[in-house]
Amino acid sequence: MTSKSTRRRVRRALGLTLVAATAAGLLSACSFSMADAQCGGGEYPVLAVNSSGGACVENGQEPPKGYARYPEGKAPETVGDKWDKYWSTRTVDENGKIVAIPEGQ
């Protein structure tokens, strides 16, 4: 038969293990999603006009000269998502038309 103090120590150890595992899971999930985001909090992605590349712009601000907003519903959210892959070979021209990225860009 086990003593009360042994059972208490086992319960405490299990509780601490559960707390540590939960904290580790939450921290790794947060850092994973933050690392994968196209832009940081409070920003949105924009793409270079007639060129490859992009940038992040503070919410509420207009894109700088030479950049444009992604067409509605076609903005990448995370690195490697379907829209990130799509825009790796395309951009928009000065009229907002989707075009292939020019050679050498």
Short mmCIF file of N, CA and C in Angstrom, two decimals:
data_model
loop_
_atom_site.label_atom_id
_atom_site.label_comp_id
_atom_site.label_asym_id
_atom_site.label_seq_id
_atom_site.Cartn_x
_atom_site.Cartn_y
_atom_site.Cartn_z
N MET A 1 0.84 -1.17 0.00
CA MET A 1 0.00 0.00 0.00
C MET A 1 0.89 1.25 0.00
N THR A 2 0.46 2.29 -0.70
CA THR A 2 1.26 3.51 -0.77
C THR A 2 0.80 4.50 0.28
N SER A 3 1.71 5.31 0.69
CA SER A 3 1.37 6.31 1.71
C SER A 3 0.74 7.53 1.06
N LYS A 4 0.09 8.35 1.86
CA LYS A 4 -0.53 9.58 1.37
C LYS A 4 0.51 10.51 0.77
N SER A 5 1.68 10.62 1.38
CA SER A 5 2.71 11.53 0.87
C SER A 5 3.23 11.07 -0.49
N THR A 6 3.32 9.77 -0.71
CA THR A 6 3.77 9.26 -2.01
C THR A 6 2.72 9.57 -3.07
N ARG A 7 1.46 9.36 -2.75
CA ARG A 7 0.39 9.67 -3.70
C ARG A 7 0.35 11.16 -4.02
N ARG A 8 0.59 12.00 -3.01
CA ARG A 8 0.62 13.45 -3.22
C ARG A 8 1.76 13.83 -4.17
N ARG A 9 2.94 13.24 -3.94
CA ARG A 9 4.09 13.54 -4.81
C ARG A 9 3.82 13.11 -6.25
N VAL A 10 3.20 11.95 -6.43
CA VAL A 10 2.89 11.47 -7.77
C VAL A 10 1.89 12.40 -8.45
N ARG A 11 0.84 12.80 -7.73
CA ARG A 11 -0.14 13.73 -8.30
C ARG A 11 0.49 15.07 -8.66
N ARG A 12 1.36 15.59 -7.80
CA ARG A 12 2.04 16.85 -8.06
C ARG A 12 2.93 16.74 -9.30
N ALA A 13 3.66 15.65 -9.42
CA ALA A 13 4.53 15.43 -10.58
C ALA A 13 3.71 15.33 -11.86
N LEU A 14 2.59 14.63 -11.81
CA LEU A 14 1.72 14.52 -12.99
C LEU A 14 1.15 15.88 -13.36
N GLY A 15 0.74 16.63 -12.35
CA GLY A 15 0.20 17.97 -12.61
C GLY A 15 1.23 18.90 -13.25
N LEU A 16 2.44 18.88 -12.71
CA LEU A 16 3.51 19.71 -13.27
C LEU A 16 3.86 19.28 -14.69
N THR A 17 3.86 17.99 -14.95
CA THR A 17 4.13 17.48 -16.30
C THR A 17 3.06 17.96 -17.26
N LEU A 18 1.81 17.90 -16.86
CA LEU A 18 0.71 18.35 -17.70
C LEU A 18 0.82 19.84 -18.00
N VAL A 19 1.12 20.63 -17.00
CA VAL A 19 1.27 22.08 -17.19
C VAL A 19 2.43 22.36 -18.15
N ALA A 20 3.56 21.69 -17.97
CA ALA A 20 4.73 21.91 -18.83
C ALA A 20 4.43 21.50 -20.27
N ALA A 21 3.76 20.37 -20.46
CA ALA A 21 3.43 19.91 -21.81
C ALA A 21 2.46 20.87 -22.50
N THR A 22 1.49 21.37 -21.77
CA THR A 22 0.53 22.32 -22.34
C THR A 22 1.23 23.62 -22.74
N ALA A 23 2.08 24.13 -21.87
CA ALA A 23 2.82 25.36 -22.17
C ALA A 23 3.71 25.18 -23.39
N ALA A 24 4.41 24.07 -23.48
CA ALA A 24 5.29 23.82 -24.62
C ALA A 24 4.49 23.74 -25.91
N GLY A 25 3.33 23.09 -25.85
CA GLY A 25 2.49 23.01 -27.04
C GLY A 25 1.98 24.36 -27.49
N LEU A 26 1.56 25.17 -26.56
CA LEU A 26 1.07 26.51 -26.92
C LEU A 26 2.18 27.38 -27.48
N LEU A 27 3.35 27.34 -26.88
CA LEU A 27 4.47 28.15 -27.36
C LEU A 27 4.91 27.72 -28.74
N SER A 28 4.98 26.43 -29.00
CA SER A 28 5.42 25.99 -30.32
C SER A 28 4.37 26.30 -31.37
N ALA A 29 3.10 26.22 -31.05
CA ALA A 29 2.05 26.56 -32.00
C ALA A 29 2.09 28.04 -32.35
N CYS A 30 2.31 28.89 -31.37
CA CYS A 30 2.37 30.33 -31.62
C CYS A 30 3.58 30.68 -32.46
N SER A 31 4.73 30.16 -32.14
CA SER A 31 5.92 30.51 -32.90
C SER A 31 5.86 29.96 -34.30
N PHE A 32 5.23 28.79 -34.50
CA PHE A 32 5.11 28.22 -35.83
C PHE A 32 4.25 29.11 -36.71
N SER A 33 3.08 29.52 -36.22
CA SER A 33 2.19 30.33 -37.04
C SER A 33 2.76 31.72 -37.26
N MET A 34 3.47 32.28 -36.29
CA MET A 34 4.07 33.60 -36.47
C MET A 34 5.17 33.55 -37.53
N ALA A 35 5.96 32.48 -37.53
CA ALA A 35 7.06 32.35 -38.48
C ALA A 35 6.53 32.18 -39.89
N ASP A 36 5.36 31.58 -40.05
CA ASP A 36 4.81 31.32 -41.36
C ASP A 36 4.01 32.48 -41.94
N ALA A 37 3.67 33.46 -41.15
CA ALA A 37 2.83 34.56 -41.62
C ALA A 37 3.55 35.39 -42.66
N GLN A 38 2.82 35.84 -43.68
CA GLN A 38 3.39 36.71 -44.70
C GLN A 38 3.83 38.04 -44.08
N CYS A 39 3.02 38.57 -43.20
CA CYS A 39 3.31 39.86 -42.56
C CYS A 39 3.02 39.75 -41.07
N GLY A 40 3.54 40.70 -40.34
CA GLY A 40 3.30 40.72 -38.90
C GLY A 40 1.91 41.26 -38.58
N GLY A 41 1.55 41.20 -37.33
CA GLY A 41 0.27 41.73 -36.90
C GLY A 41 0.17 43.21 -37.22
N GLY A 42 -0.98 43.62 -37.69
CA GLY A 42 -1.19 45.02 -38.01
C GLY A 42 -0.67 45.41 -39.39
N GLU A 43 -0.32 44.41 -40.21
CA GLU A 43 0.18 44.68 -41.56
C GLU A 43 -0.55 43.79 -42.56
N TYR A 44 -0.48 44.19 -43.85
CA TYR A 44 -1.04 43.37 -44.91
C TYR A 44 -0.02 43.30 -46.05
N PRO A 45 -0.03 42.18 -46.83
CA PRO A 45 0.95 42.03 -47.91
C PRO A 45 0.55 42.79 -49.17
N VAL A 46 1.54 43.28 -49.88
CA VAL A 46 1.35 43.92 -51.19
C VAL A 46 2.37 43.31 -52.15
N LEU A 47 2.10 43.43 -53.46
CA LEU A 47 3.04 42.89 -54.43
C LEU A 47 3.60 43.99 -55.31
N ALA A 48 4.79 43.73 -55.84
CA ALA A 48 5.46 44.69 -56.71
C ALA A 48 4.76 44.69 -58.07
N VAL A 49 4.55 45.86 -58.64
CA VAL A 49 3.92 46.00 -59.95
C VAL A 49 4.97 45.72 -61.03
N ASN A 50 4.60 44.87 -62.01
CA ASN A 50 5.48 44.51 -63.13
C ASN A 50 6.81 43.94 -62.69
N SER A 51 6.85 43.31 -61.54
CA SER A 51 8.10 42.75 -61.02
C SER A 51 7.78 41.67 -60.00
N SER A 52 8.80 40.92 -59.62
CA SER A 52 8.60 39.94 -58.55
C SER A 52 8.80 40.62 -57.21
N GLY A 53 8.37 39.98 -56.18
CA GLY A 53 8.60 40.51 -54.84
C GLY A 53 7.36 41.13 -54.24
N GLY A 54 7.52 41.53 -53.02
CA GLY A 54 6.41 42.13 -52.29
C GLY A 54 6.91 42.81 -51.04
N ALA A 55 5.98 43.28 -50.26
CA ALA A 55 6.32 43.99 -49.02
C ALA A 55 5.12 43.88 -48.09
N CYS A 56 5.29 44.40 -46.91
CA CYS A 56 4.20 44.48 -45.93
C CYS A 56 3.94 45.94 -45.62
N VAL A 57 2.67 46.29 -45.55
CA VAL A 57 2.27 47.68 -45.32
C VAL A 57 1.39 47.72 -44.07
N GLU A 58 1.57 48.75 -43.29
CA GLU A 58 0.77 48.91 -42.08
C GLU A 58 -0.70 49.05 -42.43
N ASN A 59 -1.55 48.34 -41.68
CA ASN A 59 -3.00 48.45 -41.91
C ASN A 59 -3.40 49.93 -41.90
N GLY A 60 -4.30 50.29 -42.81
CA GLY A 60 -4.78 51.65 -42.90
C GLY A 60 -3.94 52.54 -43.80
N GLN A 61 -2.78 52.05 -44.22
CA GLN A 61 -1.90 52.81 -45.12
C GLN A 61 -2.06 52.29 -46.55
N GLU A 62 -1.84 53.14 -47.52
CA GLU A 62 -1.86 52.74 -48.92
C GLU A 62 -0.51 52.13 -49.29
N PRO A 63 -0.48 51.23 -50.29
CA PRO A 63 0.81 50.68 -50.73
C PRO A 63 1.71 51.79 -51.27
N PRO A 64 3.03 51.67 -51.08
CA PRO A 64 3.95 52.67 -51.63
C PRO A 64 3.98 52.60 -53.16
N LYS A 65 4.53 53.63 -53.78
CA LYS A 65 4.65 53.68 -55.24
C LYS A 65 5.39 52.44 -55.73
N GLY A 66 4.86 51.82 -56.79
CA GLY A 66 5.47 50.61 -57.35
C GLY A 66 4.91 49.32 -56.76
N TYR A 67 3.99 49.44 -55.82
CA TYR A 67 3.36 48.27 -55.20
C TYR A 67 1.85 48.39 -55.32
N ALA A 68 1.18 47.24 -55.25
CA ALA A 68 -0.29 47.23 -55.33
C ALA A 68 -0.84 46.19 -54.36
N ARG A 69 -2.09 46.38 -53.99
CA ARG A 69 -2.77 45.38 -53.18
C ARG A 69 -3.01 44.15 -54.06
N TYR A 70 -3.04 42.98 -53.42
CA TYR A 70 -3.40 41.77 -54.14
C TYR A 70 -4.86 41.87 -54.55
N PRO A 71 -5.24 41.26 -55.68
CA PRO A 71 -6.66 41.22 -56.03
C PRO A 71 -7.45 40.57 -54.90
N GLU A 72 -8.66 41.03 -54.68
CA GLU A 72 -9.48 40.53 -53.58
C GLU A 72 -9.59 39.01 -53.60
N GLY A 73 -9.37 38.42 -52.45
CA GLY A 73 -9.45 36.97 -52.30
C GLY A 73 -8.24 36.21 -52.78
N LYS A 74 -7.21 36.91 -53.25
CA LYS A 74 -6.03 36.24 -53.80
C LYS A 74 -4.74 36.61 -53.08
N ALA A 75 -4.86 37.13 -51.88
CA ALA A 75 -3.67 37.52 -51.12
C ALA A 75 -3.15 36.31 -50.34
N PRO A 76 -1.84 36.08 -50.38
CA PRO A 76 -1.28 35.00 -49.56
C PRO A 76 -1.36 35.36 -48.09
N GLU A 77 -1.59 34.37 -47.26
CA GLU A 77 -1.64 34.60 -45.82
C GLU A 77 -0.41 34.01 -45.13
N THR A 78 0.03 32.85 -45.61
CA THR A 78 1.20 32.21 -45.02
C THR A 78 2.19 31.82 -46.12
N VAL A 79 3.44 31.72 -45.74
CA VAL A 79 4.48 31.31 -46.68
C VAL A 79 4.16 29.90 -47.17
N GLY A 80 4.14 29.73 -48.49
CA GLY A 80 3.90 28.42 -49.08
C GLY A 80 2.44 28.07 -49.30
N ASP A 81 1.51 28.97 -48.95
CA ASP A 81 0.10 28.63 -49.21
C ASP A 81 -0.18 28.74 -50.71
N LYS A 82 -1.41 28.38 -51.12
CA LYS A 82 -1.70 28.33 -52.56
C LYS A 82 -1.49 29.67 -53.25
N TRP A 83 -1.83 30.78 -52.59
CA TRP A 83 -1.66 32.09 -53.23
C TRP A 83 -0.20 32.52 -53.25
N ASP A 84 0.57 32.14 -52.26
CA ASP A 84 2.01 32.42 -52.27
C ASP A 84 2.65 31.73 -53.47
N LYS A 85 2.29 30.49 -53.70
CA LYS A 85 2.82 29.73 -54.85
C LYS A 85 2.33 30.35 -56.17
N TYR A 86 1.07 30.70 -56.22
CA TYR A 86 0.49 31.31 -57.43
C TYR A 86 1.25 32.58 -57.82
N TRP A 87 1.48 33.45 -56.83
CA TRP A 87 2.12 34.73 -57.12
C TRP A 87 3.63 34.63 -57.32
N SER A 88 4.21 33.45 -57.14
CA SER A 88 5.65 33.30 -57.38
C SER A 88 5.99 33.38 -58.87
N THR A 89 4.98 33.23 -59.74
CA THR A 89 5.21 33.31 -61.19
C THR A 89 4.38 34.40 -61.85
N ARG A 90 3.63 35.16 -61.07
CA ARG A 90 2.75 36.20 -61.62
C ARG A 90 2.87 37.49 -60.82
N THR A 91 2.39 38.55 -61.42
CA THR A 91 2.30 39.85 -60.75
C THR A 91 1.14 40.60 -61.39
N VAL A 92 1.03 41.87 -61.12
CA VAL A 92 0.04 42.70 -61.81
C VAL A 92 0.77 43.81 -62.56
N ASP A 93 0.15 44.24 -63.65
CA ASP A 93 0.73 45.37 -64.38
C ASP A 93 0.17 46.68 -63.85
N GLU A 94 0.53 47.78 -64.46
CA GLU A 94 0.11 49.10 -63.98
C GLU A 94 -1.40 49.31 -64.06
N ASN A 95 -2.11 48.44 -64.82
CA ASN A 95 -3.57 48.52 -64.92
C ASN A 95 -4.28 47.54 -63.99
N GLY A 96 -3.52 46.77 -63.22
CA GLY A 96 -4.10 45.82 -62.29
C GLY A 96 -4.38 44.46 -62.92
N LYS A 97 -3.95 44.27 -64.18
CA LYS A 97 -4.16 43.00 -64.87
C LYS A 97 -3.10 42.00 -64.40
N ILE A 98 -3.51 40.76 -64.14
CA ILE A 98 -2.57 39.72 -63.72
C ILE A 98 -1.76 39.28 -64.94
N VAL A 99 -0.43 39.33 -64.81
CA VAL A 99 0.48 38.98 -65.90
C VAL A 99 1.62 38.11 -65.35
N ALA A 100 2.31 37.43 -66.28
CA ALA A 100 3.49 36.65 -65.89
C ALA A 100 4.58 37.62 -65.47
N ILE A 101 5.41 37.18 -64.53
CA ILE A 101 6.54 38.03 -64.10
C ILE A 101 7.48 38.17 -65.29
N PRO A 102 7.88 39.40 -65.64
CA PRO A 102 8.77 39.59 -66.79
C PRO A 102 10.10 38.84 -66.60
N GLU A 103 10.67 38.38 -67.70
CA GLU A 103 11.97 37.69 -67.69
C GLU A 103 13.01 38.52 -66.97
N GLY A 104 13.85 37.84 -66.22
CA GLY A 104 14.94 38.53 -65.53
C GLY A 104 14.54 39.23 -64.25
N GLN A 105 13.31 39.10 -63.84
CA GLN A 105 12.85 39.77 -62.62
C GLN A 105 12.92 38.78 -61.52
#
